[in-house]
């Protein structure tokens, strides 16, 4: 698997997401990242693929464990994110700010982050990509009792989730444990 | 309607797109610059737009820099100006409805162009509600007088 630790990242954008994607990719390459781009490359590409198909392709590479994390882009970030989320093992977020980009990894251990070129300026997108790639689950929450365990439990149960089994089980989630989240520490 | 628009070098591209967007809607735009990508100082353009609005040579103003902070701080130093940075449409609308803002600012490094257009639309279409809000705006004017 191509990992974040090895500075490997997968990206994909539709035609609307290209300007933001290219700004982020240029920034990451300058920082020594190896970027694999499986979406629309440039704004003048002929017959650019539709957003959801690119999302499905990115999601598949995460599902197949080829890449640890991916960055995806469209006009709003929403459509391509919905598509990627259809693939197993994808935990994707659509974000518009640096705090939410940071939180999607530190709180939800997301492995795919999506942004919208219509809403997010390139420099902010770059800061968001850095926040996403430079952190892991629980970072910054070390003082919050059970923050990590609580969110890890949710992640694990989502990983184990099978809809048909869930349905057969009367729509009751098969729990893998119980964690009581402690109170938020005062800052 | 006449809108004065100003920017620093960081926001040139966004200014040009917003200006085109306004002109397509039939709005007259007075562009104080900058129109050069060379490094320049935002207070110059903040003050120019502020003076046009304060002297009623423009109905309102739009200012754009990297974040919108510096250029709006500059404009707000001019008496009679209520400039507000809005990064999303809701606060843009409320700033007009409640605070009767006469200059809107935002950052080319922060908001994407489509969101910027939405912020502009929401602000231009909103109407000042007056009523209880006028008392507080008068109080702001009093602060200006006490510190002139």
Tab-separated table of C-alpha atoms in Angstrom:
chain	number	residue	atom	x	y	z
A	1	UNK	CA	0.000	0.000	0.000
A	2	UNK	CA	1.242	3.472	-0.844
A	3	UNK	CA	1.269	5.298	2.450
A	4	UNK	CA	1.233	8.841	3.737
A	5	UNK	CA	4.396	8.045	5.661
A	6	UNK	CA	6.073	7.398	2.297
A	7	UNK	CA	4.566	10.633	0.959
A	8	UNK	CA	2.346	8.818	-1.507
A	9	UNK	CA	-1.073	10.269	-2.281
A	10	UNK	CA	-3.844	9.485	-4.738
A	11	UNK	CA	-5.849	12.374	-6.247
A	12	UNK	CA	-8.784	12.705	-8.588
A	13	UNK	CA	-10.824	15.641	-9.827
A	14	UNK	CA	-13.547	16.269	-12.360
A	15	UNK	CA	-13.260	19.216	-14.753
A	16	UNK	CA	-14.724	21.641	-12.205
A	17	UNK	CA	-12.283	20.543	-9.533
A	18	UNK	CA	-9.174	20.794	-11.704
A	19	UNK	CA	-7.951	24.291	-10.717
A	20	UNK	CA	-8.079	23.517	-6.997
A	21	UNK	CA	-6.644	20.025	-7.526
A	22	UNK	CA	-3.743	21.387	-9.551
A	23	UNK	CA	-2.895	24.013	-6.931
A	24	UNK	CA	-2.845	21.333	-4.215
A	25	UNK	CA	-0.848	18.887	-6.349
A	26	UNK	CA	1.761	21.514	-7.229
A	27	UNK	CA	2.169	22.317	-3.547
A	28	UNK	CA	2.493	18.656	-2.519
A	29	UNK	CA	4.985	17.855	-5.272
A	30	UNK	CA	7.111	20.807	-4.180
A	31	UNK	CA	7.125	19.235	-0.699
A	32	UNK	CA	8.378	15.950	-2.123
A	33	UNK	CA	5.113	14.015	-2.386
A	34	UNK	CA	4.510	11.450	-5.120
A	35	UNK	CA	1.087	12.217	-6.512
A	36	UNK	CA	-0.909	9.692	-8.534
A	37	UNK	CA	-3.639	11.518	-10.465
A	38	UNK	CA	-6.403	9.329	-11.904
A	39	UNK	CA	-8.916	12.071	-12.704
A	40	UNK	CA	-9.162	14.946	-15.161
A	41	UNK	CA	-5.685	16.375	-15.607
A	42	UNK	CA	-6.218	19.827	-17.126
A	43	UNK	CA	-8.985	22.315	-17.796
A	44	UNK	CA	-8.771	21.808	-21.552
A	45	UNK	CA	-8.945	18.014	-21.464
A	46	UNK	CA	-11.114	16.551	-24.217
A	47	UNK	CA	-14.141	14.518	-23.068
A	48	UNK	CA	-13.415	14.861	-19.350
A	49	UNK	CA	-14.833	12.025	-17.260
A	50	UNK	CA	-17.867	12.659	-15.011
A	51	UNK	CA	-17.341	13.422	-11.324
A	52	UNK	CA	-18.983	10.328	-9.919
A	53	UNK	CA	-17.038	7.895	-12.099
A	54	UNK	CA	-13.775	9.438	-10.948
A	55	UNK	CA	-15.014	9.196	-7.361
A	56	UNK	CA	-15.758	5.488	-7.825
A	57	UNK	CA	-12.295	4.873	-9.293
A	58	UNK	CA	-10.589	6.656	-6.412
A	59	UNK	CA	-12.768	4.805	-3.917
A	60	UNK	CA	-11.807	1.511	-5.528
A	61	UNK	CA	-8.098	2.152	-5.078
A	62	UNK	CA	-8.726	2.810	-1.403
A	63	UNK	CA	-10.943	-0.293	-1.148
A	64	UNK	CA	-8.208	-2.398	-2.782
A	65	UNK	CA	-5.665	-0.980	-0.280
A	66	UNK	CA	-3.489	0.435	-3.046
A	67	UNK	CA	-3.352	3.827	-1.359
A	68	UNK	CA	-3.727	4.771	2.296
A	69	UNK	CA	-5.359	8.166	1.591
A	70	UNK	CA	-6.748	10.217	-1.296
A	71	UNK	CA	-7.760	13.784	-2.090
A	72	UNK	CA	-10.706	14.356	-4.407
A	73	UNK	CA	-12.178	17.492	-5.951
A	74	UNK	CA	-15.196	18.615	-7.885
A	75	UNK	CA	-17.199	21.856	-8.028
A	76	UNK	CA	-18.631	21.498	-4.537
A	77	UNK	CA	-16.738	18.404	-3.421
A	78	UNK	CA	-20.064	16.689	-2.758
A	79	UNK	CA	-20.782	14.581	-5.803
A	80	UNK	CA	-17.355	13.034	-6.071
A	81	UNK	CA	-17.424	12.317	-2.326
A	82	UNK	CA	-20.772	10.496	-2.510
A	83	UNK	CA	-19.340	8.279	-5.242
A	84	UNK	CA	-16.094	7.450	-3.421
A	85	UNK	CA	-18.127	6.663	-0.300
A	86	UNK	CA	-19.912	3.822	-2.121
A	87	UNK	CA	-16.702	1.791	-2.045
A	88	UNK	CA	-15.837	-0.437	0.930
A	89	UNK	CA	-13.278	0.843	3.434
A	90	UNK	CA	-13.717	4.439	2.282
A	91	UNK	CA	-14.255	6.930	5.113
A	92	UNK	CA	-14.684	10.171	3.208
A	93	UNK	CA	-15.378	13.763	4.206
A	94	UNK	CA	-16.378	16.915	2.337
A	95	UNK	CA	-14.759	19.887	4.007
A	96	UNK	CA	-14.556	23.626	3.463
A	97	UNK	CA	-12.255	24.919	6.154
A	98	UNK	CA	-8.961	24.117	7.807
A	99	UNK	CA	-10.623	23.177	11.135
A	100	UNK	CA	-12.928	20.697	9.432
A	101	UNK	CA	-10.100	19.296	7.301
A	102	UNK	CA	-8.077	18.743	10.456
A	103	UNK	CA	-11.023	17.259	12.340
A	104	UNK	CA	-11.962	14.776	9.590
A	105	UNK	CA	-8.658	12.987	10.175
A	106	UNK	CA	-8.097	13.623	13.885
A	107	UNK	CA	-11.708	12.831	14.812
A	108	UNK	CA	-13.026	10.493	12.143
A	109	UNK	CA	-9.854	8.927	10.721
A	110	UNK	CA	-11.024	9.746	7.221
A	111	UNK	CA	-8.948	8.310	4.415
A	112	UNK	CA	-10.512	10.389	1.630
A	113	UNK	CA	-10.987	14.145	1.799
A	114	UNK	CA	-13.015	16.076	-0.737
A	115	UNK	CA	-13.068	19.793	-1.523
A	116	UNK	CA	-15.018	22.026	-3.880
A	117	UNK	CA	-13.227	24.395	-6.263
A	118	UNK	CA	-16.281	26.647	-6.339
A	119	UNK	CA	-16.143	27.252	-2.618
A	120	UNK	CA	-12.539	26.862	-1.536
A	121	UNK	CA	-9.716	29.136	-2.714
A	122	UNK	CA	-6.432	27.437	-3.721
A	123	UNK	CA	-4.399	28.700	-0.773
A	124	UNK	CA	-7.003	27.554	1.732
A	125	UNK	CA	-7.231	24.212	-0.098
A	126	UNK	CA	-3.483	23.824	0.249
A	127	UNK	CA	-3.677	24.507	3.979
A	128	UNK	CA	-6.512	21.985	4.259
A	129	UNK	CA	-4.555	19.318	2.373
A	130	UNK	CA	-1.587	19.850	4.688
A	131	UNK	CA	-3.820	19.545	7.756
A	132	UNK	CA	-5.302	16.289	6.430
A	133	UNK	CA	-2.001	14.704	5.452
A	134	UNK	CA	0.029	15.726	8.493
A	135	UNK	CA	-2.226	14.246	11.163
A	136	UNK	CA	-3.673	11.001	12.476
A	137	UNK	CA	-6.650	9.910	14.560
A	138	UNK	CA	-6.599	11.433	18.040
A	139	UNK	CA	-3.939	14.087	17.330
A	140	UNK	CA	-4.543	17.067	19.584
A	141	UNK	CA	-7.058	15.185	21.726
A	142	UNK	CA	-4.622	13.358	23.998
A	143	UNK	CA	-6.098	15.077	27.058
A	144	UNK	CA	-9.669	14.078	26.237
A	145	UNK	CA	-10.490	10.812	28.012
A	146	UNK	CA	-11.442	8.071	25.551
A	147	UNK	CA	-11.592	10.434	22.554
A	148	UNK	CA	-9.391	8.107	20.531
A	149	UNK	CA	-11.118	4.880	21.705
A	150	UNK	CA	-14.610	6.304	21.104
A	151	UNK	CA	-13.864	7.310	17.530
A	152	UNK	CA	-11.862	4.149	16.844
A	153	UNK	CA	-14.850	2.066	17.944
A	154	UNK	CA	-17.086	3.894	15.467
A	155	UNK	CA	-14.511	3.420	12.730
A	156	UNK	CA	-14.145	-0.315	13.463
A	157	UNK	CA	-17.906	-0.895	13.547
A	158	UNK	CA	-18.247	0.938	10.223
A	159	UNK	CA	-15.462	-1.204	8.768
A	160	UNK	CA	-17.250	-4.363	9.956
A	161	UNK	CA	-20.651	-3.148	8.735
A	162	UNK	CA	-22.520	-5.345	6.249
A	163	UNK	CA	-25.942	-4.062	5.224
A	164	UNK	CA	-27.564	-7.463	4.627
A	165	UNK	CA	-26.363	-8.784	7.977
A	166	UNK	CA	-27.575	-5.582	9.607
A	167	UNK	CA	-30.993	-6.029	7.982
A	168	UNK	CA	-31.196	-9.693	9.019
A	169	UNK	CA	-30.307	-8.573	12.534
A	170	UNK	CA	-33.427	-6.413	12.655
A	171	UNK	CA	-31.391	-3.273	11.873
A	172	UNK	CA	-29.455	-3.639	15.119
A	173	UNK	CA	-25.761	-2.824	14.840
A	174	UNK	CA	-23.399	-5.624	15.822
A	175	UNK	CA	-21.453	-3.849	18.538
A	176	UNK	CA	-17.741	-4.401	18.891
A	177	UNK	CA	-17.567	-2.747	22.273
A	178	UNK	CA	-18.706	0.147	24.394
A	179	UNK	CA	-16.714	3.288	25.116
A	180	UNK	CA	-17.793	6.153	27.319
A	181	UNK	CA	-16.445	9.414	26.015
A	182	UNK	CA	-15.049	11.567	28.800
A	183	UNK	CA	-15.979	15.250	29.209
A	184	UNK	CA	-14.245	17.717	26.903
A	185	UNK	CA	-11.245	19.084	28.767
A	186	UNK	CA	-11.209	22.826	29.476
A	187	UNK	CA	-8.777	24.667	27.194
B	1	UNK	CA	-26.593	51.345	-8.846
B	2	UNK	CA	-22.903	52.159	-8.759
B	3	UNK	CA	-20.423	49.993	-6.892
B	4	UNK	CA	-16.809	50.933	-6.156
B	5	UNK	CA	-14.401	48.007	-6.213
B	6	UNK	CA	-10.806	47.779	-5.050
B	7	UNK	CA	-8.174	45.146	-4.400
B	8	UNK	CA	-4.526	44.430	-3.824
B	9	UNK	CA	-2.279	42.396	-6.137
B	10	UNK	CA	-3.215	39.076	-4.492
B	11	UNK	CA	-6.864	39.581	-5.390
B	12	UNK	CA	-6.496	40.897	-8.945
B	13	UNK	CA	-7.885	37.820	-10.687
B	14	UNK	CA	-10.858	37.587	-8.357
B	15	UNK	CA	-11.573	41.331	-8.678
B	16	UNK	CA	-11.694	41.029	-12.463
B	17	UNK	CA	-14.153	38.121	-12.269
B	18	UNK	CA	-16.380	39.866	-9.715
B	19	UNK	CA	-16.308	43.095	-11.730
B	20	UNK	CA	-17.359	41.194	-14.868
B	21	UNK	CA	-20.094	39.458	-12.858
B	22	UNK	CA	-21.481	42.793	-11.649
B	23	UNK	CA	-21.312	44.408	-15.076
B	24	UNK	CA	-23.186	41.465	-16.607
B	25	UNK	CA	-25.979	42.263	-14.141
B	26	UNK	CA	-26.087	45.844	-15.416
B	27	UNK	CA	-24.365	47.359	-12.398
B	28	UNK	CA	-21.989	50.284	-12.973
B	29	UNK	CA	-18.592	49.603	-11.441
B	30	UNK	CA	-15.918	52.135	-10.488
B	31	UNK	CA	-12.659	50.193	-10.294
B	32	UNK	CA	-10.004	51.965	-8.207
B	33	UNK	CA	-7.420	49.237	-8.828
B	34	UNK	CA	-4.981	47.776	-8.533
B	35	UNK	CA	-4.892	46.322	-11.996
B	36	UNK	CA	-1.296	45.228	-11.756
B	37	UNK	CA	0.021	41.931	-10.384
B	38	UNK	CA	3.000	43.842	-8.949
B	39	UNK	CA	3.159	43.887	-5.170
B	40	UNK	CA	1.236	46.832	-3.731
B	41	UNK	CA	-0.266	48.051	-0.450
B	42	UNK	CA	-3.906	47.318	0.341
B	43	UNK	CA	-4.529	50.432	2.505
B	44	UNK	CA	-4.339	52.594	-0.620
B	45	UNK	CA	-7.206	50.802	-2.302
B	46	UNK	CA	-9.190	50.346	0.893
B	47	UNK	CA	-9.128	54.091	1.470
B	48	UNK	CA	-9.999	54.958	-2.149
B	49	UNK	CA	-13.150	52.845	-2.119
B	50	UNK	CA	-14.022	54.052	1.373
B	51	UNK	CA	-13.818	57.702	0.294
B	52	UNK	CA	-16.015	57.111	-2.759
B	53	UNK	CA	-18.650	55.466	-0.577
B	54	UNK	CA	-18.363	58.014	2.260
B	55	UNK	CA	-18.779	60.898	-0.192
B	56	UNK	CA	-21.678	59.120	-1.888
B	57	UNK	CA	-19.870	58.884	-5.214
B	58	UNK	CA	-20.666	55.179	-5.083
B	59	UNK	CA	-23.674	53.474	-3.482
B	60	UNK	CA	-21.501	50.833	-1.826
B	61	UNK	CA	-18.139	49.125	-2.181
B	62	UNK	CA	-16.462	45.752	-2.539
B	63	UNK	CA	-12.907	45.177	-1.366
B	64	UNK	CA	-10.776	42.087	-1.897
B	65	UNK	CA	-7.325	41.183	-0.642
B	66	UNK	CA	-5.789	37.885	0.524
B	67	UNK	CA	-8.167	37.450	3.421
B	68	UNK	CA	-10.163	40.670	3.231
B	69	UNK	CA	-8.791	41.695	6.624
B	70	UNK	CA	-6.227	44.357	5.790
B	71	UNK	CA	-8.217	46.106	3.113
B	72	UNK	CA	-11.394	46.274	5.248
B	73	UNK	CA	-9.466	47.472	8.322
B	74	UNK	CA	-8.168	50.308	6.155
B	75	UNK	CA	-11.635	51.200	4.858
B	76	UNK	CA	-13.160	51.158	8.348
B	77	UNK	CA	-10.829	53.956	9.431
B	78	UNK	CA	-12.802	56.314	7.201
B	79	UNK	CA	-15.750	57.926	8.989
B	80	UNK	CA	-19.123	56.671	7.886
B	81	UNK	CA	-17.786	53.388	6.602
B	82	UNK	CA	-19.077	50.066	7.932
B	83	UNK	CA	-17.037	47.432	6.127
B	84	UNK	CA	-17.417	43.745	6.861
B	85	UNK	CA	-15.506	40.631	5.830
B	86	UNK	CA	-17.842	37.801	4.970
B	87	UNK	CA	-16.616	34.300	4.172
B	88	UNK	CA	-20.081	32.907	3.602
B	89	UNK	CA	-23.445	34.266	2.452
B	90	UNK	CA	-25.415	34.210	5.714
B	91	UNK	CA	-23.265	36.746	7.521
B	92	UNK	CA	-23.120	38.849	4.359
B	93	UNK	CA	-26.916	39.060	4.359
B	94	UNK	CA	-27.162	39.829	8.063
B	95	UNK	CA	-24.401	42.427	7.902
B	96	UNK	CA	-26.600	44.394	5.497
B	97	UNK	CA	-29.926	43.698	7.262
B	98	UNK	CA	-28.716	44.557	10.751
B	99	UNK	CA	-25.535	46.598	10.411
B	100	UNK	CA	-26.225	48.396	7.128
B	101	UNK	CA	-22.717	47.606	5.942
B	102	UNK	CA	-21.721	49.769	3.005
B	103	UNK	CA	-18.579	47.873	2.055
B	104	UNK	CA	-18.272	44.116	1.619
B	105	UNK	CA	-14.861	42.471	1.848
B	106	UNK	CA	-13.613	38.929	1.320
B	107	UNK	CA	-10.378	37.073	0.644
B	108	UNK	CA	-9.075	35.696	-2.625
B	109	UNK	CA	-7.028	33.207	-0.627
B	110	UNK	CA	-10.068	32.040	1.300
B	111	UNK	CA	-13.215	31.782	-0.799
B	112	UNK	CA	-13.663	30.131	-4.165
B	113	UNK	CA	-15.035	32.335	-6.972
B	114	UNK	CA	-18.521	30.817	-7.016
B	115	UNK	CA	-18.880	31.272	-3.272
B	116	UNK	CA	-17.611	34.859	-3.663
B	117	UNK	CA	-20.363	35.534	-6.206
B	118	UNK	CA	-22.970	34.078	-3.831
B	119	UNK	CA	-21.688	36.291	-1.020
B	120	UNK	CA	-21.908	39.363	-3.291
B	121	UNK	CA	-25.438	38.463	-4.435
B	122	UNK	CA	-26.692	37.817	-0.929
B	123	UNK	CA	-25.240	41.136	0.272
B	124	UNK	CA	-26.543	43.202	-2.644
B	125	UNK	CA	-30.022	41.686	-2.431
B	126	UNK	CA	-30.380	42.171	1.319
B	127	UNK	CA	-32.131	45.251	2.661
B	128	UNK	CA	-31.318	47.152	5.817
B	129	UNK	CA	-34.099	46.598	8.352
B	130	UNK	CA	-33.693	49.816	10.312
B	131	UNK	CA	-35.809	49.840	13.461
B	132	UNK	CA	-33.904	48.866	16.573
B	133	UNK	CA	-30.717	48.527	14.544
B	134	UNK	CA	-30.465	52.244	13.772
B	135	UNK	CA	-29.807	53.069	17.427
B	136	UNK	CA	-26.686	50.881	17.408
B	137	UNK	CA	-25.485	52.302	14.106
B	138	UNK	CA	-25.914	55.782	15.574
B	139	UNK	CA	-23.802	54.658	18.526
B	140	UNK	CA	-21.046	53.617	16.116
B	141	UNK	CA	-21.229	57.094	14.555
B	142	UNK	CA	-20.869	58.540	18.061
B	143	UNK	CA	-17.674	56.512	18.563
B	144	UNK	CA	-16.363	58.034	15.338
B	145	UNK	CA	-17.197	61.564	16.529
B	146	UNK	CA	-15.562	61.009	19.922
B	147	UNK	CA	-12.397	59.831	18.213
B	148	UNK	CA	-12.107	62.263	15.339
